[in-house]
Short mmCIF file of C-alpha atoms in Angstrom, two decimals:
data_model
loop_
_atom_site.label_atom_id
_atom_site.label_comp_id
_atom_site.label_asym_id
_atom_site.label_seq_id
_atom_site.Cartn_x
_atom_site.Cartn_y
_atom_site.Cartn_z
CA MET A 1 -13.75 -20.05 32.24
CA ARG A 2 -10.63 -22.20 31.94
CA SER A 3 -11.37 -23.14 28.35
CA GLY A 4 -12.40 -19.53 27.72
CA ARG A 5 -8.99 -18.15 28.59
CA ALA A 6 -7.15 -20.75 26.51
CA GLY A 7 -9.59 -20.03 23.70
CA VAL A 8 -8.84 -16.31 23.77
CA LEU A 9 -5.11 -17.03 23.69
CA LEU A 10 -5.53 -19.34 20.69
CA LEU A 11 -7.71 -16.68 19.06
CA LEU A 12 -5.08 -13.96 19.48
CA VAL A 13 -2.22 -16.16 18.29
CA SER A 14 -4.09 -17.44 15.25
CA VAL A 15 -5.34 -13.98 14.25
CA THR A 16 -1.76 -12.67 14.46
CA LEU A 17 -0.57 -15.57 12.32
CA ALA A 18 -3.38 -14.90 9.84
CA LEU A 19 -2.32 -11.24 9.61
CA LEU A 20 1.22 -12.40 8.99
CA LEU A 21 0.10 -14.73 6.20
CA GLN A 22 -1.96 -11.94 4.69
CA LEU A 23 1.09 -9.65 4.62
CA MET A 24 3.57 -12.30 3.49
CA ALA A 25 5.27 -11.33 0.26
CA LEU A 26 4.09 -13.44 -2.68
CA PRO A 27 5.14 -13.47 -6.33
CA ASP A 28 3.07 -11.18 -8.54
CA TRP A 29 1.08 -13.92 -10.26
CA MET A 30 -0.10 -15.36 -6.93
CA ARG A 31 -0.97 -12.06 -5.32
CA SER A 32 -4.45 -11.63 -6.68
CA SER A 33 -5.50 -15.13 -5.63
CA ARG A 34 -4.26 -14.89 -2.04
CA PRO A 35 -6.91 -16.35 0.31
CA TYR A 36 -8.47 -14.13 2.97
CA TRP A 37 -6.67 -15.58 5.97
CA VAL A 38 -7.93 -13.18 8.61
CA PRO A 39 -11.69 -13.57 7.97
CA MET A 40 -11.14 -17.32 7.63
CA VAL A 41 -9.63 -17.60 11.10
CA LEU A 42 -12.23 -15.24 12.54
CA SER A 43 -14.96 -17.38 10.97
CA TYR A 44 -13.62 -20.48 12.69
CA PHE A 45 -13.93 -18.77 16.05
CA ALA A 46 -17.34 -17.40 15.13
CA LEU A 47 -18.40 -21.03 14.61
CA THR A 48 -16.83 -22.39 17.80
CA GLN A 49 -16.83 -19.59 20.37
CA PRO A 50 -18.71 -16.49 19.28
CA GLY A 51 -18.65 -13.50 21.59
CA GLY A 52 -18.13 -9.81 22.05
CA ALA A 53 -14.36 -10.22 22.36
CA LEU A 54 -14.27 -11.84 18.93
CA LEU A 55 -16.07 -8.87 17.41
CA VAL A 56 -13.65 -6.41 18.98
CA ILE A 57 -10.68 -8.45 17.74
CA SER A 58 -12.28 -8.57 14.27
CA VAL A 59 -12.38 -4.79 14.22
CA LEU A 60 -8.78 -4.45 15.44
CA ALA A 61 -7.49 -6.99 12.90
CA GLY A 62 -9.49 -5.18 10.24
CA LEU A 63 -7.87 -1.87 11.15
CA GLY A 64 -4.47 -3.55 10.89
CA LEU A 65 -5.33 -4.79 7.40
CA ASP A 66 -6.57 -1.34 6.41
CA VAL A 67 -3.31 0.27 7.41
CA ALA A 68 -1.20 -2.48 5.84
CA PHE A 69 -3.07 -2.36 2.55
CA GLY A 70 -3.60 1.39 2.47
CA THR A 71 -7.38 1.08 2.18
CA ALA A 72 -9.85 3.41 3.91
CA LEU A 73 -9.57 2.99 7.68
CA GLY A 74 -12.46 0.79 8.82
CA GLN A 75 -13.05 -0.94 5.49
CA HIS A 76 -11.71 -4.38 6.40
CA ALA A 77 -13.01 -3.88 9.95
CA LEU A 78 -16.57 -3.52 8.66
CA ALA A 79 -16.23 -6.52 6.33
CA ASN A 80 -14.84 -8.65 9.19
CA VAL A 81 -17.61 -7.69 11.60
CA VAL A 82 -20.34 -8.39 9.05
CA VAL A 83 -18.99 -11.86 8.21
CA VAL A 84 -18.31 -12.79 11.84
CA TYR A 85 -21.78 -11.71 12.94
CA LEU A 86 -23.55 -13.59 10.18
CA ILE A 87 -21.60 -16.78 10.88
CA ALA A 88 -22.31 -16.48 14.60
CA ARG A 89 -26.00 -16.04 13.85
CA LEU A 90 -26.11 -18.96 11.40
CA ARG A 91 -23.98 -21.07 13.70
CA THR A 92 -26.79 -23.41 14.72
CA LEU A 93 -27.24 -24.23 11.04
CA PHE A 94 -23.54 -24.73 10.37
CA VAL A 95 -22.95 -27.16 13.27
CA LEU A 96 -25.35 -29.58 11.63
CA LEU A 97 -23.30 -29.68 8.43
CA ASP A 98 -20.22 -31.63 7.43
CA THR A 99 -16.89 -29.83 6.99
CA TRP A 100 -17.33 -30.17 3.24
CA GLN A 101 -20.81 -28.77 3.32
CA VAL A 102 -19.68 -25.88 5.51
CA MET A 103 -16.93 -25.21 3.00
CA PHE A 104 -19.51 -24.57 0.30
CA ALA A 105 -22.03 -22.93 2.61
CA LEU A 106 -19.40 -20.28 3.41
CA VAL A 107 -18.88 -19.28 -0.22
CA PRO A 108 -21.66 -16.64 -0.18
CA LEU A 109 -20.10 -15.15 2.95
CA TRP A 110 -16.67 -14.81 1.32
CA ALA A 111 -18.43 -13.26 -1.65
CA LEU A 112 -20.15 -10.84 0.72
CA TYR A 113 -16.75 -9.99 2.24
CA VAL A 114 -15.32 -9.27 -1.19
CA PHE A 115 -18.38 -7.24 -2.06
CA VAL A 116 -18.15 -5.07 1.07
CA LEU A 117 -14.49 -4.33 0.29
CA PHE A 118 -15.28 -3.63 -3.35
CA TRP A 119 -18.24 -1.45 -2.48
CA LEU A 120 -16.26 0.66 -0.01
CA ASP A 121 -13.41 0.94 -2.53
CA GLY A 122 -15.91 2.45 -4.92
CA LEU A 123 -17.51 4.62 -2.25
CA THR A 124 -14.17 6.12 -1.21
CA SER A 125 -13.38 6.67 -4.92
CA ARG A 126 -10.40 4.39 -5.03
CA SER A 127 -9.95 2.59 -8.29
CA ALA A 128 -11.26 -0.91 -7.97
CA ASP A 129 -10.56 -3.44 -10.67
CA PRO A 130 -13.33 -6.04 -10.54
CA THR A 131 -11.89 -8.61 -12.94
CA LEU A 132 -9.82 -10.68 -10.50
CA ARG A 133 -11.75 -10.02 -7.31
CA TRP A 134 -13.39 -13.44 -7.29
CA MET A 135 -10.08 -15.33 -7.21
CA PRO A 136 -9.62 -15.08 -3.41
CA ILE A 137 -13.11 -16.54 -2.93
CA ILE A 138 -11.99 -19.77 -4.58
CA ALA A 139 -8.67 -19.78 -2.74
CA THR A 140 -10.36 -19.15 0.61
CA THR A 141 -12.91 -21.90 -0.03
CA LEU A 142 -10.23 -24.43 -0.91
CA ILE A 143 -8.09 -23.62 2.14
CA TRP A 144 -10.99 -23.51 4.60
CA PRO A 145 -11.11 -27.27 5.49
CA LEU A 146 -7.38 -27.17 6.22
CA VAL A 147 -7.65 -24.20 8.55
CA TYR A 148 -10.78 -25.58 10.19
CA ASN A 149 -9.27 -28.99 10.90
CA LEU A 150 -5.97 -27.50 12.05
CA LEU A 151 -7.59 -25.16 14.57
CA LYS A 152 -10.00 -27.89 15.65
CA GLY A 153 -7.08 -30.24 16.24
CA ILE A 154 -5.20 -27.67 18.29
CA GLN A 155 -8.26 -26.98 20.42
CA ARG A 156 -8.87 -30.68 20.97
CA THR A 157 -5.30 -31.40 22.10
CA LYS A 158 -5.45 -28.38 24.41
CA ARG A 159 -8.60 -29.65 26.03
CA GLU A 160 -7.10 -33.11 26.54
CA ASP A 161 -4.16 -31.49 28.33
CA MET B 1 -19.43 -11.07 27.64
CA HIS B 2 -17.99 -14.25 29.13
CA GLY B 3 -21.37 -15.90 28.87
CA ASN B 4 -20.70 -16.20 25.18
CA TYR B 5 -17.66 -18.44 25.59
CA VAL B 6 -19.39 -21.74 25.43
CA ASP B 7 -17.83 -25.15 25.34
CA PRO B 8 -18.30 -26.30 21.74
CA ASP B 9 -19.00 -29.85 22.90
CA SER B 10 -21.95 -28.89 25.05
CA GLY B 11 -23.71 -27.25 22.15
CA GLN B 12 -25.23 -24.63 24.43
CA VAL B 13 -24.72 -21.23 22.88
CA ARG B 14 -26.16 -17.86 23.51
CA VAL B 15 -25.42 -15.60 20.57
CA GLY B 16 -28.47 -13.43 20.93
CA GLY B 17 -26.51 -10.72 22.71
CA LEU B 18 -24.28 -10.07 19.70
CA GLY B 19 -26.68 -7.96 17.69
CA LEU B 20 -26.15 -4.66 19.49
CA PRO B 21 -22.33 -4.84 19.72
CA THR B 22 -22.23 -5.76 16.04
CA LEU B 23 -24.38 -2.80 15.12
CA LEU B 24 -22.23 -0.45 17.19
CA LEU B 25 -18.99 -1.79 15.71
CA MET B 26 -20.41 -1.55 12.20
CA LEU B 27 -21.39 2.06 12.83
CA LEU B 28 -17.92 2.71 14.24
CA SER B 29 -16.28 1.20 11.15
CA MET B 30 -18.53 3.16 8.83
CA GLY B 31 -17.73 6.31 10.78
CA LEU B 32 -14.02 5.59 10.43
CA VAL B 33 -14.36 5.03 6.69
CA PHE B 34 -16.30 8.28 6.39
CA ALA B 35 -13.86 10.28 8.51
CA ASP B 36 -10.89 8.81 6.65
CA HIS B 37 -12.46 9.70 3.34
CA GLN B 38 -13.18 13.26 4.43
CA GLY B 39 -9.65 14.28 5.25
CA ASP B 40 -6.56 13.71 7.32
CA HIS B 41 -8.14 13.58 10.77
CA LEU B 42 -7.19 9.95 11.29
CA ILE B 43 -3.57 10.25 10.27
CA THR B 44 -2.36 9.76 13.86
CA VAL B 45 -4.47 6.62 14.26
CA ARG B 46 -3.03 5.27 11.01
CA GLU B 47 0.49 6.07 12.13
CA GLY B 48 -0.10 4.40 15.49
CA VAL B 49 -1.42 1.21 13.89
CA ALA B 50 1.41 1.27 11.34
CA THR B 51 3.99 1.48 14.13
CA ALA B 52 2.30 -1.39 15.95
CA LEU B 53 2.27 -3.46 12.76
CA ALA B 54 5.94 -2.80 11.97
CA PRO B 55 7.29 -6.00 13.61
CA LEU B 56 4.68 -8.08 11.78
CA VAL B 57 5.63 -6.51 8.46
CA TRP B 58 9.27 -7.19 9.25
CA VAL B 59 8.58 -10.88 9.85
CA ALA B 60 6.39 -11.10 6.74
CA GLN B 61 9.28 -9.82 4.66
CA THR B 62 11.65 -12.57 5.82
CA PRO B 63 11.33 -14.65 2.62
CA VAL B 64 12.13 -11.58 0.54
CA ARG B 65 15.19 -10.82 2.64
CA ALA B 66 16.30 -14.44 2.33
CA GLY B 67 16.06 -13.98 -1.43
CA PHE B 68 18.27 -10.88 -1.18
CA VAL B 69 20.89 -12.79 0.78
CA ALA B 70 20.89 -15.54 -1.85
CA ASP B 71 21.34 -12.86 -4.48
CA ARG B 72 24.33 -11.47 -2.65
CA LEU B 73 26.19 -14.77 -2.62
CA GLN B 74 27.81 -14.22 -5.96
CA SER B 75 30.88 -15.68 -7.50
CA ARG B 76 34.15 -13.81 -7.65
CA GLU B 77 34.02 -13.57 -11.44
CA SER B 78 30.60 -11.99 -11.51
CA LEU B 79 31.70 -9.50 -8.85
CA GLU B 80 34.77 -8.62 -10.86
CA ALA B 81 32.72 -8.17 -13.98
CA GLU B 82 30.27 -6.02 -12.09
CA ASN B 83 33.09 -3.95 -10.62
CA HIS B 84 34.54 -3.43 -14.05
CA GLU B 85 31.21 -2.35 -15.43
CA LEU B 86 30.62 0.02 -12.55
CA GLN B 87 34.03 1.61 -13.01
CA SER B 88 33.39 2.28 -16.67
CA THR B 89 29.96 3.71 -15.85
CA LEU B 90 31.55 5.91 -13.19
CA LEU B 91 34.08 7.20 -15.67
CA ARG B 92 31.40 7.97 -18.20
CA LEU B 93 29.24 9.71 -15.63
CA GLN B 94 32.14 11.73 -14.30
CA ALA B 95 32.86 12.99 -17.78
CA ARG B 96 29.24 14.03 -18.09
CA LEU B 97 29.26 15.55 -14.64
CA GLN B 98 32.15 17.84 -15.55
CA ARG B 99 30.13 19.18 -18.39
CA LEU B 100 27.04 19.48 -16.23
CA GLU B 101 28.93 21.40 -13.57
CA SER B 102 29.85 24.07 -16.03
CA ILE B 103 26.28 24.14 -17.30
CA GLU B 104 24.99 24.38 -13.75
CA ALA B 105 27.30 27.30 -13.04
CA GLU B 106 26.18 28.98 -16.19
CA ASN B 107 22.55 28.33 -15.34
CA GLU B 108 23.02 29.80 -11.89
CA ARG B 109 24.56 32.93 -13.36
CA LEU B 110 21.66 33.26 -15.75
CA ARG B 111 19.19 32.74 -12.93
CA VAL B 112 20.86 35.44 -10.91
CA LEU B 113 20.53 37.67 -13.93
CA LEU B 114 16.86 36.82 -14.05
CA ALA B 115 16.62 37.52 -10.31
CA SER B 116 15.18 34.07 -9.79
CA SER B 117 15.56 32.69 -6.32
CA GLU B 118 14.93 29.06 -7.18
CA ALA B 119 17.56 26.82 -5.67
CA LEU B 120 19.07 24.27 -7.99
CA GLU B 121 20.66 21.90 -5.55
CA GLU B 122 18.23 19.69 -3.74
CA LYS B 123 18.65 17.83 -0.52
CA VAL B 124 18.28 14.09 -1.05
CA LEU B 125 18.25 11.04 1.19
CA ILE B 126 18.64 7.40 0.21
CA ALA B 127 15.87 5.19 1.53
CA GLU B 128 15.62 1.44 1.34
CA ILE B 129 12.44 -0.15 0.02
CA ILE B 130 11.47 -2.57 2.77
CA ASP B 131 8.01 -3.66 1.69
CA ILE B 132 5.80 -3.69 -1.36
CA ASN B 133 2.06 -3.49 -0.82
CA GLN B 134 0.68 -7.00 -1.30
CA ASP B 135 -2.67 -5.69 -2.50
CA PRO B 136 -2.57 -6.39 -6.27
CA TYR B 137 -4.59 -3.25 -6.98
CA ARG B 138 -2.28 -0.74 -5.34
CA HIS B 139 1.22 0.26 -6.30
CA GLN B 140 2.67 1.28 -2.99
CA ILE B 141 5.99 0.71 -1.26
CA THR B 142 7.22 1.14 2.29
CA LEU B 143 10.51 2.91 2.94
CA ASN B 144 12.78 2.66 5.97
CA LYS B 145 12.86 6.42 6.51
CA GLY B 146 10.22 8.30 8.43
CA ARG B 147 9.51 11.42 10.39
CA ARG B 148 12.73 10.85 12.34
CA GLU B 149 14.66 11.67 9.16
CA GLY B 150 12.43 14.60 8.29
CA VAL B 151 10.38 12.85 5.61
CA TYR B 152 7.14 14.68 4.97
CA ARG B 153 3.86 13.82 3.29
CA GLY B 154 3.84 14.54 -0.43
CA GLN B 155 7.62 14.32 -0.70
CA ALA B 156 8.87 13.31 -4.13
CA LEU B 157 10.64 10.01 -4.60
CA ILE B 158 13.05 9.31 -7.46
CA ASP B 159 15.47 6.63 -8.52
CA ALA B 160 18.51 6.83 -10.78
CA TYR B 161 16.34 6.96 -13.89
CA GLY B 162 13.36 9.13 -13.04
CA VAL B 163 10.45 9.92 -10.77
CA LEU B 164 9.16 6.96 -8.74
CA GLY B 165 6.28 8.48 -6.83
CA GLN B 166 5.52 10.41 -3.67
CA VAL B 167 5.22 9.84 0.05
CA LEU B 168 1.69 9.08 1.20
CA GLU B 169 1.98 8.40 4.92
CA VAL B 170 4.76 9.01 7.38
CA SER B 171 5.21 7.17 10.64
CA TYR B 172 8.12 7.64 13.01
CA ARG B 173 10.60 5.31 11.32
CA HIS B 174 8.85 4.27 8.14
CA SER B 175 6.93 5.91 5.36
CA ARG B 176 4.64 4.61 2.67
CA ALA B 177 4.91 5.91 -0.87
CA ILE B 178 2.56 5.66 -3.82
CA LEU B 179 4.13 4.93 -7.20
CA ILE B 180 3.34 6.92 -10.33
CA THR B 181 1.78 3.81 -11.90
CA ASP B 182 -0.92 3.52 -9.21
CA PRO B 183 -4.32 4.20 -10.80
CA ASP B 184 -5.02 6.75 -8.05
CA HIS B 185 -1.90 8.77 -8.79
CA GLY B 186 -1.53 11.70 -11.13
CA ILE B 187 1.63 13.70 -11.75
CA PRO B 188 1.92 17.00 -13.62
CA VAL B 189 4.33 16.52 -16.53
CA GLU B 190 5.83 18.54 -19.28
CA VAL B 191 6.62 17.22 -22.75
CA ASN B 192 10.32 17.95 -23.00
CA ARG B 193 10.28 18.71 -26.71
CA THR B 194 7.40 21.18 -26.78
CA GLY B 195 6.88 22.29 -23.19
CA LEU B 196 3.27 21.05 -23.26
CA GLN B 197 1.89 20.72 -19.72
CA THR B 198 -0.38 17.80 -18.92
CA ILE B 199 -1.09 15.14 -16.31
CA ALA B 200 0.21 11.58 -16.35
CA VAL B 201 -2.08 9.15 -14.57
CA GLY B 202 -1.04 5.65 -13.51
CA SER B 203 -2.65 2.97 -15.61
CA GLY B 204 -2.82 0.45 -12.77
CA ASP B 205 -1.24 -2.47 -14.58
CA GLY B 206 2.12 -1.71 -13.04
CA ALA B 207 3.71 -0.99 -16.37
CA GLY B 208 2.46 2.28 -17.69
CA LEU B 209 1.22 5.83 -17.57
CA ARG B 210 -1.73 7.37 -19.34
CA LEU B 211 -1.97 10.94 -20.57
CA PRO B 212 -5.72 11.37 -20.95
CA PHE B 213 -7.64 14.37 -22.25
CA LEU B 214 -5.11 15.69 -24.75
CA PRO B 215 -6.54 17.90 -27.50
CA THR B 216 -6.66 15.96 -30.76
CA ASN B 217 -4.43 18.49 -32.51
CA VAL B 218 -1.73 18.42 -29.84
CA ASP B 219 1.92 18.16 -30.84
CA ILE B 220 2.99 14.93 -29.18
CA ARG B 221 4.83 12.02 -30.78
CA GLU B 222 5.96 8.55 -29.94
CA GLY B 223 9.32 8.74 -28.22
CA ASP B 224 8.66 12.11 -26.56
CA LEU B 225 10.27 12.41 -23.13
CA LEU B 226 8.00 13.50 -20.29
CA VAL B 227 9.69 15.38 -17.45
CA SER B 228 8.25 16.41 -14.11
CA SER B 229 6.65 19.81 -14.07
CA PRO B 230 6.87 22.30 -11.21
CA LEU B 231 3.14 22.94 -11.48
CA GLY B 232 1.46 21.81 -8.31
CA GLY B 233 4.64 22.47 -6.39
CA ARG B 234 5.09 18.90 -5.29
CA PHE B 235 7.67 17.40 -7.63
CA PRO B 236 11.06 18.94 -8.35
CA PRO B 237 11.01 20.05 -11.99
CA GLY B 238 13.01 18.45 -14.77
CA TYR B 239 13.27 14.81 -13.70
CA PRO B 240 12.30 12.28 -16.37
CA VAL B 241 8.91 10.68 -15.76
CA GLY B 242 8.34 8.55 -18.83
CA ARG B 243 8.57 8.15 -22.56
CA VAL B 244 5.53 8.14 -24.86
CA HIS B 245 5.19 4.81 -26.65
CA SER B 246 1.80 5.03 -28.28
CA LEU B 247 -0.98 7.43 -29.09
CA ARG B 248 -4.61 6.43 -29.19
CA ASN B 249 -6.95 8.54 -31.24
CA THR B 250 -10.41 7.03 -31.22
CA PRO B 251 -12.33 8.38 -34.21
CA GLY B 252 -15.16 10.55 -32.98
CA ALA B 253 -13.72 10.97 -29.50
CA HIS B 254 -13.04 14.44 -28.19
CA PHE B 255 -9.65 13.71 -26.77
CA LEU B 256 -6.45 11.97 -27.65
CA GLU B 257 -4.84 9.62 -25.16
CA ALA B 258 -1.12 8.97 -25.03
CA ARG B 259 0.52 6.04 -23.25
CA ALA B 260 3.99 6.13 -21.77
CA HIS B 261 6.45 3.79 -20.12
CA PRO B 262 7.78 5.15 -16.82
CA SER B 263 11.46 6.10 -16.86
CA ALA B 264 12.07 4.97 -13.30
CA GLN B 265 12.77 1.28 -12.83
CA LEU B 266 9.74 0.40 -10.77
CA ASN B 267 9.83 -2.99 -9.04
CA GLN B 268 13.53 -3.39 -9.72
CA GLY B 269 15.61 -1.39 -7.30
CA ARG B 270 15.79 -1.70 -3.58
CA GLN B 271 16.73 1.91 -3.00
CA ALA B 272 14.99 5.15 -3.70
CA LEU B 273 15.96 8.78 -3.27
CA LEU B 274 13.78 11.09 -1.24
CA VAL B 275 14.01 14.62 -2.58
CA TRP B 276 13.33 17.78 -0.64
CA ALA B 277 11.68 19.71 -3.41
CA GLU B 278 11.43 23.00 -1.60
CA SER B 279 14.44 25.21 -1.17
CA LEU B 280 16.86 24.08 1.49
CA ASP B 281 16.65 27.39 3.34
CA ASN B 282 12.97 26.83 3.96
CA ILE B 283 13.48 23.39 5.42
CA GLU B 284 16.39 24.47 7.57
CA ALA B 285 14.39 27.40 8.88
CA GLU B 286 11.55 25.03 9.67
CA ASP B 287 13.85 22.56 11.40
CA ALA B 288 15.31 25.37 13.46
CA ALA B 289 11.84 26.52 14.41
CA VAL B 290 10.87 23.00 15.45
CA GLU B 291 14.03 22.60 17.52
CA ALA B 292 13.58 25.99 19.12
CA ALA B 293 10.05 25.15 20.11
CA ASP B 294 11.33 21.79 21.43
CA ALA B 295 7.95 20.36 20.64
CA PRO B 296 6.97 16.83 21.70
CA PRO B 297 7.51 14.27 18.94
CA ALA B 298 3.82 13.69 18.29
CA SER B 299 2.73 17.23 17.54
CA PRO B 300 4.93 18.52 14.70
CA THR B 301 3.51 16.91 11.61
CA PRO B 302 5.46 18.79 8.99
CA ALA B 303 3.13 17.77 6.19
CA PRO B 304 0.65 20.66 6.16
CA SER B 305 3.23 23.43 6.41
CA ALA B 306 5.83 21.71 4.26
CA SER B 307 3.68 20.84 1.29
CA PRO B 308 2.57 23.90 -0.60
CA THR B 309 -0.65 22.36 -1.82
CA PRO B 310 -3.05 21.59 0.99
CA SER B 311 -4.69 18.68 -0.73
CA PRO B 312 -3.42 15.12 -0.10
CA ALA B 313 -2.04 12.90 -2.84
CA PRO B 314 -3.29 14.47 -6.04
CA THR B 315 -5.94 12.24 -7.45
CA PRO B 316 -6.55 12.48 -11.14
CA ALA B 317 -10.11 13.60 -10.56
CA GLU B 318 -8.95 16.76 -8.82
CA LYS B 319 -6.42 17.59 -11.44
CA ARG B 320 -8.34 17.09 -14.60
CA PRO B 321 -9.01 20.33 -16.41
#
């Protein structure tokens, strides 16, 4: 229970920071290759401490992204929930892998995330330009080990305290 | 629920219970997407989330603001030069204004003769652009004026050079506007030279407008000025929208397509003007009615009554002939 409460606090703080990074103003040429910070952080927690609270937070963060990006309400929420659930289900597989292997094993999930967003863009008849959609997948994959090790380090120092 | 918080070191996890909550949340999200797509039912939810996100957006804009501050630290010489330039511009504009005033008076007399009740002077409000949508596929901005200042959904937005776009969502202190270059935006325009009415759709690359579905024998040329048209009742008529720079006539195609550069300086200014396109009397009467009713702040959403067209942001699909 003790580690659970600290874990939830870390979860909330890191999801807020991820939202902030997602909204941070970037120059035009970098904008289309911005990594998906929020699903990345949610995925870390899906690997380490999956649970109902995580799903609810995924939906809330998704709604925040929807409002911030002007997409259909629920679009990012759905994509978040799908990715978090799949990672939680495949968790037993992922814990056996190295960080590097996980990094590549997650690529299909980021692609799925992009696809859900793209699909709902099309479904709600918003113009969706497919040419640069794959850029964030690469960016997210490259940043993943950093985020993973950072959050892991924070959790480890917390536990030692 | 707490049974799922498992120490990562122990390796003991029970995730089996997640299936049902996931399904429910997915259905909830799908329902939200569906409801949002169907109409404006979720506008209050959106506004609530937007208000909650406001501090986060403010923090996220810190680097941009820092850039502004750096811009403002200018040397004395450059300020003097700028001052000089502004004074000469002011002089030039004042000279033009004198002429325009007489024209306006003349126009008003003629309108009275025609028994037209259309008001010429429009109420405007300067709003600061505080955020630009970071999604590379949308051309949207956030303004620091909201329902508190009487901003309403569908309100036209201009800058010193032409039409910028229109208001999409209004929260209490902020509003989000869609620019005319967004691929989901269409604006009714009139070719100034010939009076031809058509629709200018955003091309999505941030730099241009498309005029699709023109008859192949239409009288339109490179360099033609496009001004906003009163059709649709959303934009005040007569503001410049863009200038045609190329015509594309694919042999065998049924329609001609013209391309135009927007007149407004998108992505350059930090201020925009909100225009109350309807006559001032109407708005004042409405304000008075709202004050008289002393309604709670949540209930009076002025959008439906204030905008003459009931549909939300005009998408090109709705407007195509």
